[in-house]
XYZ file of C-alpha atoms in Angstrom:
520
model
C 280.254 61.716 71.216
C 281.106 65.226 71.343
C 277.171 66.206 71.893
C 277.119 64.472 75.083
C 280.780 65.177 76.229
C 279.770 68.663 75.712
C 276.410 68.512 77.300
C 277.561 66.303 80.367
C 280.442 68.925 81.265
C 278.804 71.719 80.514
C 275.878 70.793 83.132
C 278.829 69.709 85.831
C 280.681 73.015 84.937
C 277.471 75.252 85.330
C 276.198 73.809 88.955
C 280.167 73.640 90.077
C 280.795 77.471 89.424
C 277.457 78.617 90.709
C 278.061 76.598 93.722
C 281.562 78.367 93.697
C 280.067 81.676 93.697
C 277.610 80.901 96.495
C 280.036 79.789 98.890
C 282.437 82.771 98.893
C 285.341 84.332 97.493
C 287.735 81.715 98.769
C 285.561 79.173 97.158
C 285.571 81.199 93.354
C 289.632 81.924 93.924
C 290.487 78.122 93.578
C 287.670 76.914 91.288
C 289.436 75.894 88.413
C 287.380 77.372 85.314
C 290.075 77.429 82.720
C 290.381 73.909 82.200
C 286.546 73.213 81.763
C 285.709 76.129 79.876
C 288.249 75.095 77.473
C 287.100 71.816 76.980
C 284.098 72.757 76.271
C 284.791 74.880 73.728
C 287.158 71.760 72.139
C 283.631 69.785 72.724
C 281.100 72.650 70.937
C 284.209 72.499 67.779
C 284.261 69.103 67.495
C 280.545 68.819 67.364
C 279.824 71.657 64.759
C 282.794 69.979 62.428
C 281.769 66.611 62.883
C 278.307 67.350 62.050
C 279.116 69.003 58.894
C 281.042 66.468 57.680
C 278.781 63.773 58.273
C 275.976 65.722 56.812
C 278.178 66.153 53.394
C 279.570 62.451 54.021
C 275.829 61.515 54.012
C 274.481 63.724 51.273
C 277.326 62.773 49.062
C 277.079 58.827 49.141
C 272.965 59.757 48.494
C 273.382 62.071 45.751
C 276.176 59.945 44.329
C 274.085 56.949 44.496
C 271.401 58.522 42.961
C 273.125 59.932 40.210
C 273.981 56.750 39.175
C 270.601 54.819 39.738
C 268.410 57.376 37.977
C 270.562 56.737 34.502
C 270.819 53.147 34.996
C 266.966 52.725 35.525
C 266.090 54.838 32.753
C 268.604 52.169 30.138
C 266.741 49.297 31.878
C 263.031 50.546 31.087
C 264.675 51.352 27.400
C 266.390 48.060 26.988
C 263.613 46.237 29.014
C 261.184 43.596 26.708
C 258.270 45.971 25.524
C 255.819 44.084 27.420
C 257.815 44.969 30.638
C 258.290 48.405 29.343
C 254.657 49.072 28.092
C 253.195 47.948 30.813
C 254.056 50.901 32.933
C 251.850 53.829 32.101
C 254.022 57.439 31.963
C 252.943 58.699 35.143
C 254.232 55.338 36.800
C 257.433 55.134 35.402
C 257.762 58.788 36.861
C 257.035 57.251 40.201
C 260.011 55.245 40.149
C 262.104 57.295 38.135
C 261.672 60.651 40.840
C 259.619 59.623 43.984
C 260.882 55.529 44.371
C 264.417 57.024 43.775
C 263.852 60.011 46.517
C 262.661 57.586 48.882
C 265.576 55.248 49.010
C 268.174 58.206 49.531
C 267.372 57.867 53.235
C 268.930 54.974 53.230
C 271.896 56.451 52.318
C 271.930 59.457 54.518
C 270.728 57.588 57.910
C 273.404 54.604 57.248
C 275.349 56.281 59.831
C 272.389 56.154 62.855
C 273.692 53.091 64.421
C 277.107 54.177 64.597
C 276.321 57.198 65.952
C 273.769 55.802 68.540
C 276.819 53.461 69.658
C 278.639 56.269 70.074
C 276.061 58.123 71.972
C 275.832 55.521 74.453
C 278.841 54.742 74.760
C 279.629 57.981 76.203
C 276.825 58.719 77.609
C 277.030 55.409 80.283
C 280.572 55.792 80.649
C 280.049 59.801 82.346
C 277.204 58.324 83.776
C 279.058 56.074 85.377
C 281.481 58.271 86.878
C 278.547 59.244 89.052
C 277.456 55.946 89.899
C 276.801 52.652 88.580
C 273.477 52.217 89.266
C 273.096 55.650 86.858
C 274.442 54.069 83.839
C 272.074 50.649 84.199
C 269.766 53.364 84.399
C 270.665 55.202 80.952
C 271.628 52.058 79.221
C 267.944 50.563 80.038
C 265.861 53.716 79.040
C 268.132 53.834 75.546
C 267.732 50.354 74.955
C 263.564 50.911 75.736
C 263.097 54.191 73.512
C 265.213 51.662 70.659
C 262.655 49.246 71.133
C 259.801 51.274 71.701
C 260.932 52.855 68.531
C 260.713 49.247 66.428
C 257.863 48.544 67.621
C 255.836 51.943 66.246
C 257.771 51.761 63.127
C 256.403 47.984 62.453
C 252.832 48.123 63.349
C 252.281 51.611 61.607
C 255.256 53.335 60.107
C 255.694 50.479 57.812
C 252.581 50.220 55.999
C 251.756 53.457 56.387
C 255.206 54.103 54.305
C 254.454 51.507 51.728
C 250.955 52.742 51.651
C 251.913 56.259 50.751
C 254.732 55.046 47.845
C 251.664 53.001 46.314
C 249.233 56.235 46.367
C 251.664 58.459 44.750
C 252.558 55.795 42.043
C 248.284 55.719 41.709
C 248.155 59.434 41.983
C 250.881 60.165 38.987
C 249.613 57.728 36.814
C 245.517 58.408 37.367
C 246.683 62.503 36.497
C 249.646 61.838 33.383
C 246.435 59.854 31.564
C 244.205 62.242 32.218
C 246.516 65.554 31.330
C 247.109 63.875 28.322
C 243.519 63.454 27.629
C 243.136 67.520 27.895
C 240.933 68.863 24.644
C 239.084 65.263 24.587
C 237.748 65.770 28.207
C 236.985 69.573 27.883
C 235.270 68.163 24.489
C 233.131 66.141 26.200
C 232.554 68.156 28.714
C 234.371 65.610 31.305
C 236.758 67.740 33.255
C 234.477 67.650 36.748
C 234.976 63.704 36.317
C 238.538 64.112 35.754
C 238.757 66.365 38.816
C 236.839 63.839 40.892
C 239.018 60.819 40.067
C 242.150 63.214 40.810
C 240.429 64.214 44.103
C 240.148 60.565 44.597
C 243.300 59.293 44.637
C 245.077 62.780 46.119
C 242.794 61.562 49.380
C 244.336 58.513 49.830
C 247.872 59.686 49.418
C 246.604 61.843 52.396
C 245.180 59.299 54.214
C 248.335 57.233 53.428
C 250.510 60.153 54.837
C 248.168 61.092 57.492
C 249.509 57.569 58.777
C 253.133 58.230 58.778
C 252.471 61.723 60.808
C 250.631 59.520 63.131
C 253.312 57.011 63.677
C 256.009 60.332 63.809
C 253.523 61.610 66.739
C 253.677 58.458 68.584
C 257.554 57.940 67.916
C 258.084 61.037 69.405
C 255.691 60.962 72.640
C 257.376 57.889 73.487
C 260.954 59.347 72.746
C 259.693 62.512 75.487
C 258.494 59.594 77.579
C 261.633 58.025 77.590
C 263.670 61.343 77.997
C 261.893 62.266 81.066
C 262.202 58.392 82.893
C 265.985 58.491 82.017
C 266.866 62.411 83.419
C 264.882 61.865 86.449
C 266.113 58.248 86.936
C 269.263 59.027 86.137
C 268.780 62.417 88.785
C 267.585 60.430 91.269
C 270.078 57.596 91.318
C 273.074 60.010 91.512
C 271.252 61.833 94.555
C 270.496 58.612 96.398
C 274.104 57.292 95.805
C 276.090 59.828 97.724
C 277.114 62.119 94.047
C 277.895 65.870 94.011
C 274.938 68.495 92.782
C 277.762 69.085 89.638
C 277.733 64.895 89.322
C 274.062 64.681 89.458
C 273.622 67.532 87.030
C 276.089 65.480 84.670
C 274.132 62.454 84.777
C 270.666 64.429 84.349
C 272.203 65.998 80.960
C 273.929 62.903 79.988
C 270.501 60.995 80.258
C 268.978 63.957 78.012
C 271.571 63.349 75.422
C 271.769 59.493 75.459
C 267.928 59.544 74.627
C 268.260 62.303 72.101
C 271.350 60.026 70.721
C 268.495 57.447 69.645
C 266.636 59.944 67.535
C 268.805 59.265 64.142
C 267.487 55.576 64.771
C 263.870 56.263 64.869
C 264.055 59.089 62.614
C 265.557 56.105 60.117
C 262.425 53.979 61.402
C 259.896 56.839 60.658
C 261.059 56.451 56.717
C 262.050 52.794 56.265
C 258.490 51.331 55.129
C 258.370 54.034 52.219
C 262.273 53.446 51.358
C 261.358 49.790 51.662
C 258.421 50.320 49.530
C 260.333 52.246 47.036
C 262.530 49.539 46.722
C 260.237 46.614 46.518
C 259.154 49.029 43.439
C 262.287 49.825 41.748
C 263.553 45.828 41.889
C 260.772 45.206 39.622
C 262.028 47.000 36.785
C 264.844 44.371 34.896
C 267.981 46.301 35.419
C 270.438 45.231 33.321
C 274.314 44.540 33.987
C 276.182 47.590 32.054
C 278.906 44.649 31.089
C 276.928 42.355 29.072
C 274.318 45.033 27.211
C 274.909 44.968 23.787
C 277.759 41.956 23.233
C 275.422 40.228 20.899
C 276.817 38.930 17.773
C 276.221 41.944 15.169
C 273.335 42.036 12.993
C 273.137 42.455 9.303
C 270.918 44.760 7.394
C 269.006 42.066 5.308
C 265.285 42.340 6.112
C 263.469 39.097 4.843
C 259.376 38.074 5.611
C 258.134 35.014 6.250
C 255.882 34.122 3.483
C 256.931 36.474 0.758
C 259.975 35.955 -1.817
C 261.136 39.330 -0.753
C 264.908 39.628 0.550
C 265.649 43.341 1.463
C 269.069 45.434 0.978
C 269.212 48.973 1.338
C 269.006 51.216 -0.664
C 265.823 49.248 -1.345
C 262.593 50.722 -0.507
C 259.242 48.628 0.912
C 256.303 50.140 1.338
C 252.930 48.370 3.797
C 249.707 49.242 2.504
C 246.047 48.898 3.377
C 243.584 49.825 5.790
C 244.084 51.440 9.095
C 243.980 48.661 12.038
C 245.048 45.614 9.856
C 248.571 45.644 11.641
C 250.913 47.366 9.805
C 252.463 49.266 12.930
C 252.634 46.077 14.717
C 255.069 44.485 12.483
C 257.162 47.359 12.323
C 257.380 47.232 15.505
C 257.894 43.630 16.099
C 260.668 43.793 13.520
C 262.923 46.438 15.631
C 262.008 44.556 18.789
C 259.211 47.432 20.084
C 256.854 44.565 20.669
C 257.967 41.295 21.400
C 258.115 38.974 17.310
C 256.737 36.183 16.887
C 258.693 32.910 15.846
C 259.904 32.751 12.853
C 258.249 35.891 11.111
C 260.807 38.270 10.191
C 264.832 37.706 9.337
C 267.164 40.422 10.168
C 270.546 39.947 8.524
C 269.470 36.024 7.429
C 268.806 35.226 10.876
C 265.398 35.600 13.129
C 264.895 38.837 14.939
C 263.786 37.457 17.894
C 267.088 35.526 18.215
C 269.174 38.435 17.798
C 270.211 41.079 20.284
C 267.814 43.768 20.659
C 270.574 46.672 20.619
C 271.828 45.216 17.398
C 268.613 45.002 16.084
C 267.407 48.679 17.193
C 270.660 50.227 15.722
C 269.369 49.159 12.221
C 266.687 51.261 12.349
C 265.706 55.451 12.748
C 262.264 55.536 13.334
C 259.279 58.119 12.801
C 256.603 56.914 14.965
C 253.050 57.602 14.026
C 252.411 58.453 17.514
C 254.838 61.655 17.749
C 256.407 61.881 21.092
C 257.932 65.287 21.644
C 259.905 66.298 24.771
C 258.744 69.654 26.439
C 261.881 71.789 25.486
C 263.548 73.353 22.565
C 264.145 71.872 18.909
C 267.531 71.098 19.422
C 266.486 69.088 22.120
C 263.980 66.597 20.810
C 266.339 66.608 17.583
C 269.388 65.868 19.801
C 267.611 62.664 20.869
C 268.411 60.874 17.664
C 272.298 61.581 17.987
C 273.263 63.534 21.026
C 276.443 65.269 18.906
C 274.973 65.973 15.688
C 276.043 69.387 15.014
C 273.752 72.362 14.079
C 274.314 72.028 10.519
C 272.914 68.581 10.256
C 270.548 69.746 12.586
C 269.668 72.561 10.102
C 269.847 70.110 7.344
C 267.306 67.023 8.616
C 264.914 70.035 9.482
C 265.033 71.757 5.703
C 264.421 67.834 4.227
C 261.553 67.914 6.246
C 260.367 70.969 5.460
C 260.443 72.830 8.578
C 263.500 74.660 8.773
C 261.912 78.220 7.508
C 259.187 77.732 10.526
C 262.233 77.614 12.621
C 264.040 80.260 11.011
C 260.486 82.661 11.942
C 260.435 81.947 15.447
C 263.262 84.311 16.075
C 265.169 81.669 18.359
C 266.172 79.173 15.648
C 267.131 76.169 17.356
C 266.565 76.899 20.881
C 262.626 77.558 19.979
C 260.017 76.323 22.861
C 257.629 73.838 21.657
C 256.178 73.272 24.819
C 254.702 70.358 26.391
C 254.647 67.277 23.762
C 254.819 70.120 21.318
C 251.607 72.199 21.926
C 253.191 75.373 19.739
C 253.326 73.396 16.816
C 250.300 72.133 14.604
C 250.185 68.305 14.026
C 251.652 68.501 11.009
C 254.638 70.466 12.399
C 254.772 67.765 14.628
C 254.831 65.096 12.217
C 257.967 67.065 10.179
C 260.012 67.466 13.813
C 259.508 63.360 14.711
C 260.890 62.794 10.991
C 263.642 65.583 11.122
C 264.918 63.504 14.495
C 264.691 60.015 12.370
C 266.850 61.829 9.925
C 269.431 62.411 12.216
C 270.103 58.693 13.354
C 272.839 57.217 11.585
C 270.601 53.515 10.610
C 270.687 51.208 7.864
C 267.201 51.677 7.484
C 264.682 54.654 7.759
C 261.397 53.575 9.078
C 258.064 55.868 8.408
C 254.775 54.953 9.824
C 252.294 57.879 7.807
C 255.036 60.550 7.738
C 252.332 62.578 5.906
C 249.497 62.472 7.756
C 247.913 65.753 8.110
C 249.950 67.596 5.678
C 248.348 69.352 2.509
C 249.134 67.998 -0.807
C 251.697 70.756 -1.385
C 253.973 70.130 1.852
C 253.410 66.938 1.009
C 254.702 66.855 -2.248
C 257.869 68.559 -0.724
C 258.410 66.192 2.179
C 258.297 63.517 0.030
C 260.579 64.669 -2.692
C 263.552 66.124 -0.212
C 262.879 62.411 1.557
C 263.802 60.908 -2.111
C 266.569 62.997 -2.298
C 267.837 61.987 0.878
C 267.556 58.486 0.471
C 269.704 58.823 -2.656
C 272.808 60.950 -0.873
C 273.013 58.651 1.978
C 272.111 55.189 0.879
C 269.549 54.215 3.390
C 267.149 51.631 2.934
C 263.214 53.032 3.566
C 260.601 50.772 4.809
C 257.350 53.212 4.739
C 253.501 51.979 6.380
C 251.286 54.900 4.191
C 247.795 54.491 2.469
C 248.299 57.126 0.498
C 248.797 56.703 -2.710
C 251.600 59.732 -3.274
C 254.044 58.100 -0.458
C 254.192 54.794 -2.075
C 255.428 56.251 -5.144
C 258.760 56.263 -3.403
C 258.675 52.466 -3.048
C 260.429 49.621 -5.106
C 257.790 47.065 -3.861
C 254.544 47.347 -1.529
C 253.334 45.045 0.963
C 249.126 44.560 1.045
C 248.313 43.920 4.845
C 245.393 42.051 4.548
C 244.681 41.177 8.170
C 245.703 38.876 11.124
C 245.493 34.927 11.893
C 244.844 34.261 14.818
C 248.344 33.783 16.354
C 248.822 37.638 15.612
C 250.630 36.885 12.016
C 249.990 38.817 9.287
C 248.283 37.858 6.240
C 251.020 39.499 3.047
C 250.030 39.661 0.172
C 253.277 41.151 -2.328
C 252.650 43.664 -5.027
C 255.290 45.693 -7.349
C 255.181 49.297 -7.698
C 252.648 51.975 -7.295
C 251.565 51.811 -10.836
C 250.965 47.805 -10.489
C 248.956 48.887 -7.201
C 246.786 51.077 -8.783
């Protein structure tokens, strides 16, 4: 409102003084130039303040919004069923998580474009109309046609061309997290100018994708100038014909100027609603939980029980899974903390079958050492701090000396703020290994779950791994259930589990065995 105000008077003020000064002293003595020339300074205030506080108005509800999405997206992939969670590769859930969430913050910031176009033309037909009548008809019709105009573009091409370019991105970030983390096996086999190409390949068609949003912009905005210039010299002429003063006529000309511009929040908003729309479409297919009912299940026990075996688990009891890799030993680990979805009836958690239990309840049994390590691209404290986000550095100090890497540490120079880089590149595999189990160490669970927590290591580190892992087990009570073929890990365990394959439903075929010496 105070845009055009200040536009309108400032083009009435302008043409009155100069035709002032043209006719004469007499003529300048009684112009009144105080009153005007205030006002518009009151006008060019108002419109610098306004602005800024709509700008932080709008940036605040975005960020705001934001903050709070990003968080609550990131619980619902976590809390999600795994075959909702692990069907979205990395580099897609990225998508969502950054570019999805970018997109929609537009909605935020341009909730105000309506409003303000109502205001725009609000004032901008009521000066107009001071003039003459037919002026605002004039001002109201080219507004209402650059509105519609504006639509239109934004439908036929905009849109898709939006939605097309969210879609790209999604394809782009997955196609290059797979391949980045398929580095030394490409350069291995000598693959990286086919890695390039299917890069290339879908960074083109985000391209093409975007190449149709800057054509929709171009067309939004030649029909916005086309617009602009109808409604000054319409609005021109109509003053002129109807009798108005050069000062009235140059009001409605600059009036008409900013009415039209008054549109261009609106069809800015239209430029970016098929990608925010697209966005969204995304994001509402991730399950997002309500914050009030996660995790009101009825508590779980820690009694682990198999279908199939006479074998009823307590901690500090330890179980160990042996046999051959690819039977499915990881696969009922998982299935038992609720990583893949269980199958009826297999496993009992706390008397009662997991897959009737709530899977919070069930996860917080468990601390878990994948064999898969997955390392964050930060410090140690970091990926340790996952486990238990207040641990102190003592315990830190402490889960990382029971796993035997504590001295490494200590060499770096940095202790626990030591890079690892990205999914722990500085460290050898084993190192790797002894971090994942140092962060299982630090989660307060009734059990301690190890899938191979000594693969790669020599026989000496192993030796010591497993020994301050015995210890440990023995000062804090925890039950260990341990997938290992070899033969020095299961010495830890009260009983072992033979995997001997899969029915066809996906069950396992147990087969229950004492100690290591009756395994032998």
């Amino acid at each position: 409102m105070a845009a055009v105000a200040l536009l309108g008077l400032s083009g009435w003020f302008i043409t009155g003084a100069a035709l002032a000064g043209a006719a004469g002293a007499g003529a300048v003595a009684t112009f009144n130039y105080l009153t005007p020339s205030a006002t518009i300074r009151l006008f060019a205030i108002l419109r610098t303040v306004s602005r800024y506080l709509e700008r932080v108005a709008g940036h605040e509800a975005a960020l705001a919004a934001l903050s709070r999405l990003r968080p609550a997206l990131f619980r619902a992939l976590a809390k999600s069923p795994p075959q909702t969670a692990l069907a979205l590769s990395a580099g897609e859930a990225s998508a969502r998580l950054v570019e999805d969430v970018d997109a929609i913050q537009t909605l935020f910031i341009r909730r105000s474009a309506p409003f303000a176009l109502g205001a725009g033309a609000a004032v901008s037909v009521g000066l107009a109309a001071l003039t003459h009548p037919f002026c605002a008809v004039v001002i109201a019709t080219v507004m209402a046609l650059s509105v519609r105009g504006g639509l239109s573009i934004a439908r036929r091409h905009a849109e898709p061309a939006g939605r097309a370019t969210q879609t790209a991105l999604g394809r782009l970030k997955d196609v290059s997290s797979s391949l980045a983390a398929a580095v030394p096996e490409l350069r291995a086999y000598g693959l990286e100018a086919w890695a390039e190409a299917s890069v290339a390949q879908e960074a083109d068609a985000l391209e093409r994708a975007r190449h149709g949003v800057r054509v929709a912009e171009g067309q939004m905005q030649a029909w916005q100038s086309a617009c602009l210039a109808v409604g000054t010299v319409g609005a021109l002429a109509t003053a002129v014909l109807g009798g108005a003063t050069s000062p009235m006529a140059a009001l409605a000309a600059l009036v008409a100027v900013t009415g039209v511009e008054a549109t261009g929040g609106l069809v800015q908003a239209l430029l970016q609603s098929g990608s925010a729309r697209a966005a969204l479409d995304r994001l509402d297919e991730l399950p997002v939980q309500d914050e009030d009912v996660v995790g009101r299940g009825k508590p779980v026990g820690a009694r682990v029980g198999v279908a199939g075996l006479d074998l009823d688990l307590v901690p500090p009891m330890r179980l160990g899974l042996a046999r051959v890799s690819g039977c499915g030993k990881t696969s009922l680990l998982e299935r038992l903390m609720r990583l893949r979805p269980p199958l009826p009836g297999e496993l009992r958690l706390g008397g009662a079958p997991v897959e009737a239990a709530d899977t919070d309840m069930v996860r917080d049994r468990f601390a878990y050492a994948a064999q898969k390590v997955s390392l964050l691209d930060g410090s140690v404290r970091q990926n340790l701090a996952l486990a238990r986000a207040e641990a102190t550095e003592a315990e830190m100090w402490s889960a990382l000396e029971d796993a035997v890497l504590a001295a490494r540490v200590r060499e770096s120079g940095q202790g626990l703020d030591m890079p690892i880089g990205s999914g722990g590149d500085r460290l050898s595999g084993g190192e790797r290994r002894r971090l994942s189990l140092a962060r299982a160490y630090l989660r307060p669970a009734s059990w301690l779950v190890l899938d191979e927590p000594t693969e790669g290591l020599d026989a000496a580190t192993e030796e010591q791994v497993l020994r301050r892992l015995d210890a440990r087990l023995r000062a804090t009570g925890q039950g260990l259930i341990m997938v290992s073929h070899r033969a020095a890990g299961l010495t830890l365990c009260d009983r072992v589990v033979l995997v001997e394959g899969q029915d066809t439903s996906g069950a396992l075929r147990l087969r229950l065995r004492g100690g290591q010496r009756e395994l032998a």
